[in-house]
Short mmCIF file of C-alpha atoms in Angstrom, two decimals:
data_model
loop_
_atom_site.label_atom_id
_atom_site.label_comp_id
_atom_site.label_asym_id
_atom_site.label_seq_id
_atom_site.Cartn_x
_atom_site.Cartn_y
_atom_site.Cartn_z
CA MET C 219 -25.85 -2.87 7.59
CA ASP C 220 -22.62 -3.36 9.84
CA LEU C 221 -22.81 -6.21 12.03
CA GLN C 222 -23.75 -3.88 15.47
CA LYS C 223 -27.51 -3.06 13.74
CA LEU C 224 -27.26 -6.50 12.80
CA ARG C 225 -27.55 -7.22 16.61
CA GLU C 226 -29.55 -4.19 17.62
CA LYS C 227 -32.55 -5.91 15.75
CA ALA C 228 -32.35 -9.14 16.43
CA ILE C 229 -32.57 -7.88 19.90
CA ARG C 230 -35.88 -5.52 19.30
CA VAL C 231 -36.46 -8.84 17.32
CA VAL C 232 -36.38 -10.88 20.69
CA ARG C 233 -37.35 -8.26 22.99
CA ALA C 234 -40.82 -8.14 20.88
CA LYS C 235 -40.64 -11.97 20.55
CA LEU C 236 -41.31 -12.55 24.49
CA ARG C 237 -43.76 -9.44 25.11
CA GLU C 238 -45.51 -11.40 22.62
CA SER C 239 -45.70 -14.82 24.28
CA VAL C 240 -46.43 -13.29 27.56
CA ARG C 241 -50.42 -14.53 27.23
CA GLU C 242 -53.58 -14.66 28.98
CA ASP C 243 -53.71 -18.21 29.76
CA THR C 244 -49.42 -17.55 30.43
CA LEU C 245 -51.02 -15.65 33.32
CA ILE C 246 -52.80 -18.47 34.56
CA VAL C 247 -50.84 -20.68 34.58
CA GLN C 248 -48.06 -19.40 36.76
CA THR C 249 -51.69 -18.17 39.27
CA VAL C 250 -53.04 -21.50 39.53
CA SER C 251 -49.41 -22.51 40.94
CA GLY C 252 -49.25 -19.81 43.44
CA ILE C 253 -52.34 -21.10 44.53
CA ASP C 254 -50.93 -24.61 44.88
CA GLU C 255 -48.39 -23.79 46.81
CA LEU C 256 -50.46 -20.74 49.08
CA GLU C 257 -52.41 -24.13 50.01
CA LYS C 258 -49.61 -26.47 50.17
CA ALA C 259 -47.89 -23.11 53.28
CA ALA C 260 -50.72 -22.34 54.38
CA ASN C 261 -51.56 -25.99 55.41
CA LEU C 262 -48.20 -26.65 56.74
CA LEU C 263 -47.52 -23.69 59.17
CA SER C 264 -51.49 -24.23 59.91
CA LYS C 265 -50.16 -27.78 61.51
CA ARG C 266 -47.44 -26.55 63.45
CA LEU C 267 -49.76 -23.48 64.56
CA ARG C 268 -51.73 -26.01 66.00
CA GLU C 269 -49.36 -28.50 67.75
CA TRP C 270 -47.89 -24.52 69.61
CA TYR C 271 -51.13 -23.75 70.55
CA GLU C 272 -52.23 -27.04 71.92
CA LEU C 273 -49.64 -26.89 74.09
CA TYR C 274 -51.82 -24.12 75.43
CA ASN C 275 -55.39 -24.76 75.39
CA PRO C 276 -55.88 -28.39 73.71
CA GLU C 277 -59.63 -28.13 74.33
CA THR C 278 -60.02 -25.80 71.18
CA SER C 279 -57.37 -27.06 68.62
CA ARG C 280 -59.27 -30.85 68.44
CA ALA C 281 -63.04 -28.13 68.48
CA ILE C 282 -61.91 -26.87 65.64
CA SER C 283 -61.42 -28.53 62.34
CA ASP C 284 -61.43 -25.73 59.40
CA HIS C 285 -57.48 -24.25 59.83
CA GLU C 286 -58.63 -21.05 58.74
CA MET C 287 -61.61 -20.70 60.28
CA PHE C 288 -58.86 -22.23 64.19
CA ALA C 289 -56.79 -19.35 62.42
CA LYS C 290 -59.40 -16.57 62.76
CA SER C 291 -60.49 -17.83 66.27
CA ILE C 292 -57.83 -18.05 68.45
CA SER C 293 -56.04 -14.55 67.14
CA SER C 294 -59.37 -13.00 67.99
CA LYS C 295 -60.81 -14.54 71.48
CA SER C 296 -58.71 -15.00 74.24
CA LYS C 297 -58.72 -18.97 75.83
CA LYS C 298 -61.10 -18.14 78.65
CA GLU C 299 -63.83 -17.06 76.07
CA LEU C 300 -63.12 -20.71 73.54
CA LEU C 301 -63.27 -22.26 76.77
CA ASN C 302 -66.37 -20.88 76.84
CA GLU C 303 -67.58 -21.44 74.34
CA LEU C 304 -66.99 -25.14 75.26
CA LYS C 305 -68.53 -25.18 78.40
CA ILE C 306 -65.29 -26.07 79.98
CA LYS C 307 -64.13 -24.16 82.60
CA ASP C 308 -60.27 -25.98 83.03
CA SER C 309 -58.18 -26.50 79.70
CA MET C 310 -55.61 -29.36 80.14
CA GLY C 311 -53.25 -26.53 78.57
CA ALA C 312 -50.37 -25.29 80.09
CA GLU C 313 -50.60 -21.72 81.76
CA LEU C 314 -47.92 -19.34 79.74
CA LYS C 315 -46.20 -17.04 79.78
CA LYS C 316 -47.33 -13.38 77.75
CA GLU C 317 -44.21 -13.60 75.44
CA ASP C 318 -44.86 -17.36 74.58
CA THR C 319 -48.67 -16.95 73.93
CA ASP C 320 -48.05 -13.18 71.51
CA ALA C 321 -45.04 -15.85 69.28
CA ILE C 322 -48.62 -18.10 69.10
CA MET C 323 -50.78 -14.91 67.92
CA ASN C 324 -47.64 -14.21 65.71
CA LEU C 325 -47.74 -17.03 64.27
CA ALA C 326 -51.71 -17.20 63.75
CA GLU C 327 -51.77 -13.48 61.78
CA GLU C 328 -49.32 -14.91 59.45
CA VAL C 329 -51.45 -18.08 58.40
CA LYS C 330 -54.76 -16.33 57.92
CA SER C 331 -52.56 -13.47 55.67
CA ILE C 332 -51.18 -16.46 53.91
CA PHE C 333 -55.03 -17.59 53.54
CA ALA C 334 -56.70 -14.45 53.03
CA LEU C 335 -53.58 -14.00 50.18
CA LYS C 336 -55.24 -17.13 48.50
CA HIS C 337 -58.39 -15.90 48.22
CA SER C 338 -57.78 -13.57 46.97
CA GLN C 339 -55.63 -15.20 43.60
CA GLU C 340 -58.50 -16.79 43.62
CA LYS C 341 -61.20 -14.43 42.37
CA TYR C 342 -58.56 -12.73 40.20
CA LEU C 343 -58.00 -16.50 38.81
CA GLU C 344 -61.79 -16.77 38.49
CA VAL C 345 -62.01 -12.67 36.32
CA SER C 346 -59.17 -14.33 34.49
CA MET C 347 -60.70 -17.34 33.19
CA LYS C 348 -64.31 -16.19 32.44
CA LYS C 349 -62.36 -13.33 30.58
CA THR C 350 -60.04 -16.21 28.91
CA CYS C 351 -61.75 -19.06 29.02
CA PRO C 352 -65.40 -18.49 29.69
CA ASN C 353 -66.16 -21.68 27.40
CA VAL C 354 -64.52 -23.34 28.97
CA THR C 355 -65.09 -21.52 32.74
CA ALA C 356 -69.15 -22.52 31.60
CA ILE C 357 -68.14 -26.73 31.61
CA THR C 358 -65.66 -26.87 34.13
CA GLY C 359 -65.51 -24.11 37.16
CA THR C 360 -62.64 -21.48 37.84
CA GLN C 361 -60.30 -24.37 39.81
CA ILE C 362 -60.29 -27.84 37.33
CA GLY C 363 -60.22 -25.64 34.15
CA ALA C 364 -57.77 -23.43 35.46
CA LYS C 365 -55.56 -26.85 36.66
CA LEU C 366 -56.54 -28.20 32.80
CA ILE C 367 -55.43 -25.63 31.55
CA SER C 368 -51.96 -25.58 33.84
CA LEU C 369 -51.27 -29.63 33.11
CA ALA C 370 -51.77 -28.79 29.54
CA GLY C 371 -49.10 -26.03 29.79
CA SER C 372 -51.17 -23.77 28.65
CA LEU C 373 -54.70 -22.85 25.89
CA GLU C 374 -53.02 -23.83 23.52
CA ARG C 375 -52.26 -27.15 23.43
CA LEU C 376 -55.43 -27.99 26.09
CA SER C 377 -57.02 -26.86 22.31
CA SER C 378 -54.92 -29.49 20.71
CA PHE C 379 -55.28 -32.42 23.08
CA PRO C 380 -58.19 -35.05 21.60
CA ALA C 381 -60.81 -35.67 24.60
CA SER C 382 -59.12 -38.81 25.44
CA THR C 383 -55.59 -36.57 26.41
CA VAL C 384 -58.23 -33.90 28.15
CA GLN C 385 -59.77 -37.12 30.05
CA LEU C 386 -55.96 -38.36 31.36
CA LEU C 387 -55.19 -35.02 32.60
CA GLY C 388 -53.82 -34.93 35.96
CA ALA C 389 -53.98 -39.52 36.05
CA GLU C 390 -50.09 -39.03 33.96
CA LYS C 391 -49.13 -40.81 37.07
CA ALA C 392 -51.47 -43.70 37.56
CA LEU C 393 -51.31 -44.45 33.61
CA PHE C 394 -47.46 -44.73 33.46
CA ARG C 395 -47.66 -46.95 36.03
CA HIS C 396 -50.06 -49.34 33.79
CA LEU C 397 -47.70 -49.67 30.89
CA ARG C 398 -44.74 -50.20 33.43
CA ASN C 399 -47.61 -53.30 34.67
CA LYS C 400 -50.55 -54.16 32.98
CA ARG C 401 -51.95 -55.71 35.67
CA ASN C 402 -53.14 -52.16 36.93
CA LEU C 403 -55.91 -51.00 35.52
CA PRO C 404 -55.77 -48.16 33.96
CA PRO C 405 -57.27 -44.67 35.45
CA LYS C 406 -60.58 -43.51 33.58
CA TYR C 407 -60.36 -39.64 34.06
CA GLY C 408 -57.54 -37.52 35.98
CA ILE C 409 -58.09 -34.35 37.66
CA LEU C 410 -61.34 -34.22 35.72
CA HIS C 411 -62.42 -36.98 39.18
CA GLU C 412 -62.74 -33.71 41.58
CA HIS C 413 -65.80 -32.50 38.96
CA THR C 414 -68.73 -32.11 41.25
CA LEU C 415 -71.36 -33.63 38.23
CA LEU C 416 -69.38 -36.85 38.43
CA SER C 417 -70.60 -37.79 41.36
CA LYS C 418 -73.64 -37.38 40.32
CA VAL C 419 -73.54 -40.44 38.58
CA SER C 420 -73.68 -43.29 39.57
CA PRO C 421 -70.09 -45.40 40.08
CA ARG C 422 -70.17 -47.76 36.53
CA ASN C 423 -71.09 -44.90 34.84
CA LYS C 424 -68.37 -42.31 36.02
CA GLY C 425 -65.69 -44.06 33.09
CA LYS C 426 -68.20 -42.05 30.00
CA MET C 427 -69.78 -39.08 32.27
CA ALA C 428 -66.34 -37.73 32.11
CA ARG C 429 -65.50 -39.21 28.17
CA THR C 430 -68.83 -36.48 28.11
CA LEU C 431 -66.94 -34.06 29.94
CA ALA C 432 -63.60 -34.52 28.19
CA ASP C 433 -65.47 -33.89 24.81
CA LYS C 434 -67.15 -30.96 25.00
CA ILE C 435 -63.74 -29.38 26.83
CA SER C 436 -62.02 -29.82 24.20
CA ILE C 437 -65.00 -27.57 22.34
CA ALA C 438 -65.09 -25.25 24.48
CA ALA C 439 -61.34 -24.80 23.78
CA LYS C 440 -60.91 -24.80 20.94
CA VAL C 441 -63.36 -22.33 20.84
CA ASP C 442 -61.74 -20.00 23.30
CA TYR C 443 -58.10 -20.55 22.22
CA PHE C 444 -58.95 -19.24 18.84
CA LYS C 445 -61.62 -16.23 20.30
CA GLY C 446 -65.05 -18.07 19.22
CA LYS C 447 -68.40 -17.23 20.36
CA TYR C 448 -70.34 -17.91 23.25
CA ILE C 449 -71.38 -21.70 23.66
CA GLY C 450 -70.80 -22.26 27.14
CA LYS C 451 -74.20 -22.95 28.38
CA GLU C 452 -74.92 -24.61 25.77
CA LEU C 453 -72.35 -27.03 25.57
CA SER C 454 -73.09 -26.85 30.12
CA ALA C 455 -76.75 -28.01 28.95
CA GLN C 456 -75.58 -30.70 26.75
CA VAL C 457 -73.09 -32.11 29.99
CA GLU C 458 -75.93 -32.15 32.98
CA GLN C 459 -78.77 -34.45 30.52
CA LYS C 460 -75.12 -36.78 30.20
CA ALA C 461 -75.31 -36.95 34.06
CA LYS C 462 -78.63 -37.41 34.14
CA GLU C 463 -79.14 -40.26 32.33
CA LEU C 464 -75.99 -41.73 33.82
CA ARG C 465 -77.83 -41.74 37.04
#
């Protein structure tokens, strides 16, 4: 076999390996990162929108705390309508020219578009998680499960982690602070602090609840990675029972 044919064969093998490397969990990791960046962009632009709009109608900005609802409200209703809803006759804001308010409304539309794209990506992520990691999703929900896979780097890596490592995913900075200075308490959990069950147990039992969750997630990740049967309902019932015991 001459060098040219050998080179072509090597290229074909590499291309095939690259195609195989793009797994469903790789797409999940990318989607999580995308949603996180969209949320940051939406919040940043929303703050800019509020500062700008408050020159015109500060009362409405202060009355609507939710960024998305604020953008929807000011883009669909006039200043007068918004003030009437608040039972305010006159705004403290300045009277702006149409070209000025049009510029503000253009930014409001962009903010709405970013939120809409974020919601679309979240729906896609939910479908992907239920398809790829049904057992993990049953225990953690879409968002936490996807973040765990993202923090681990892949479903394969998550499935290989012991429960103690799963428990601390997302708490790396706190762990390093503890390792550098033992006077800093070690973290009891990472991203799992977002799980609803941790809010249902007493403060002194949150660590125990996190350990139980991590243990079941570790089992679920292994089953999902090796395409085992669905045991999510059973695992979820076990963690909920543990939460009742730790209240």
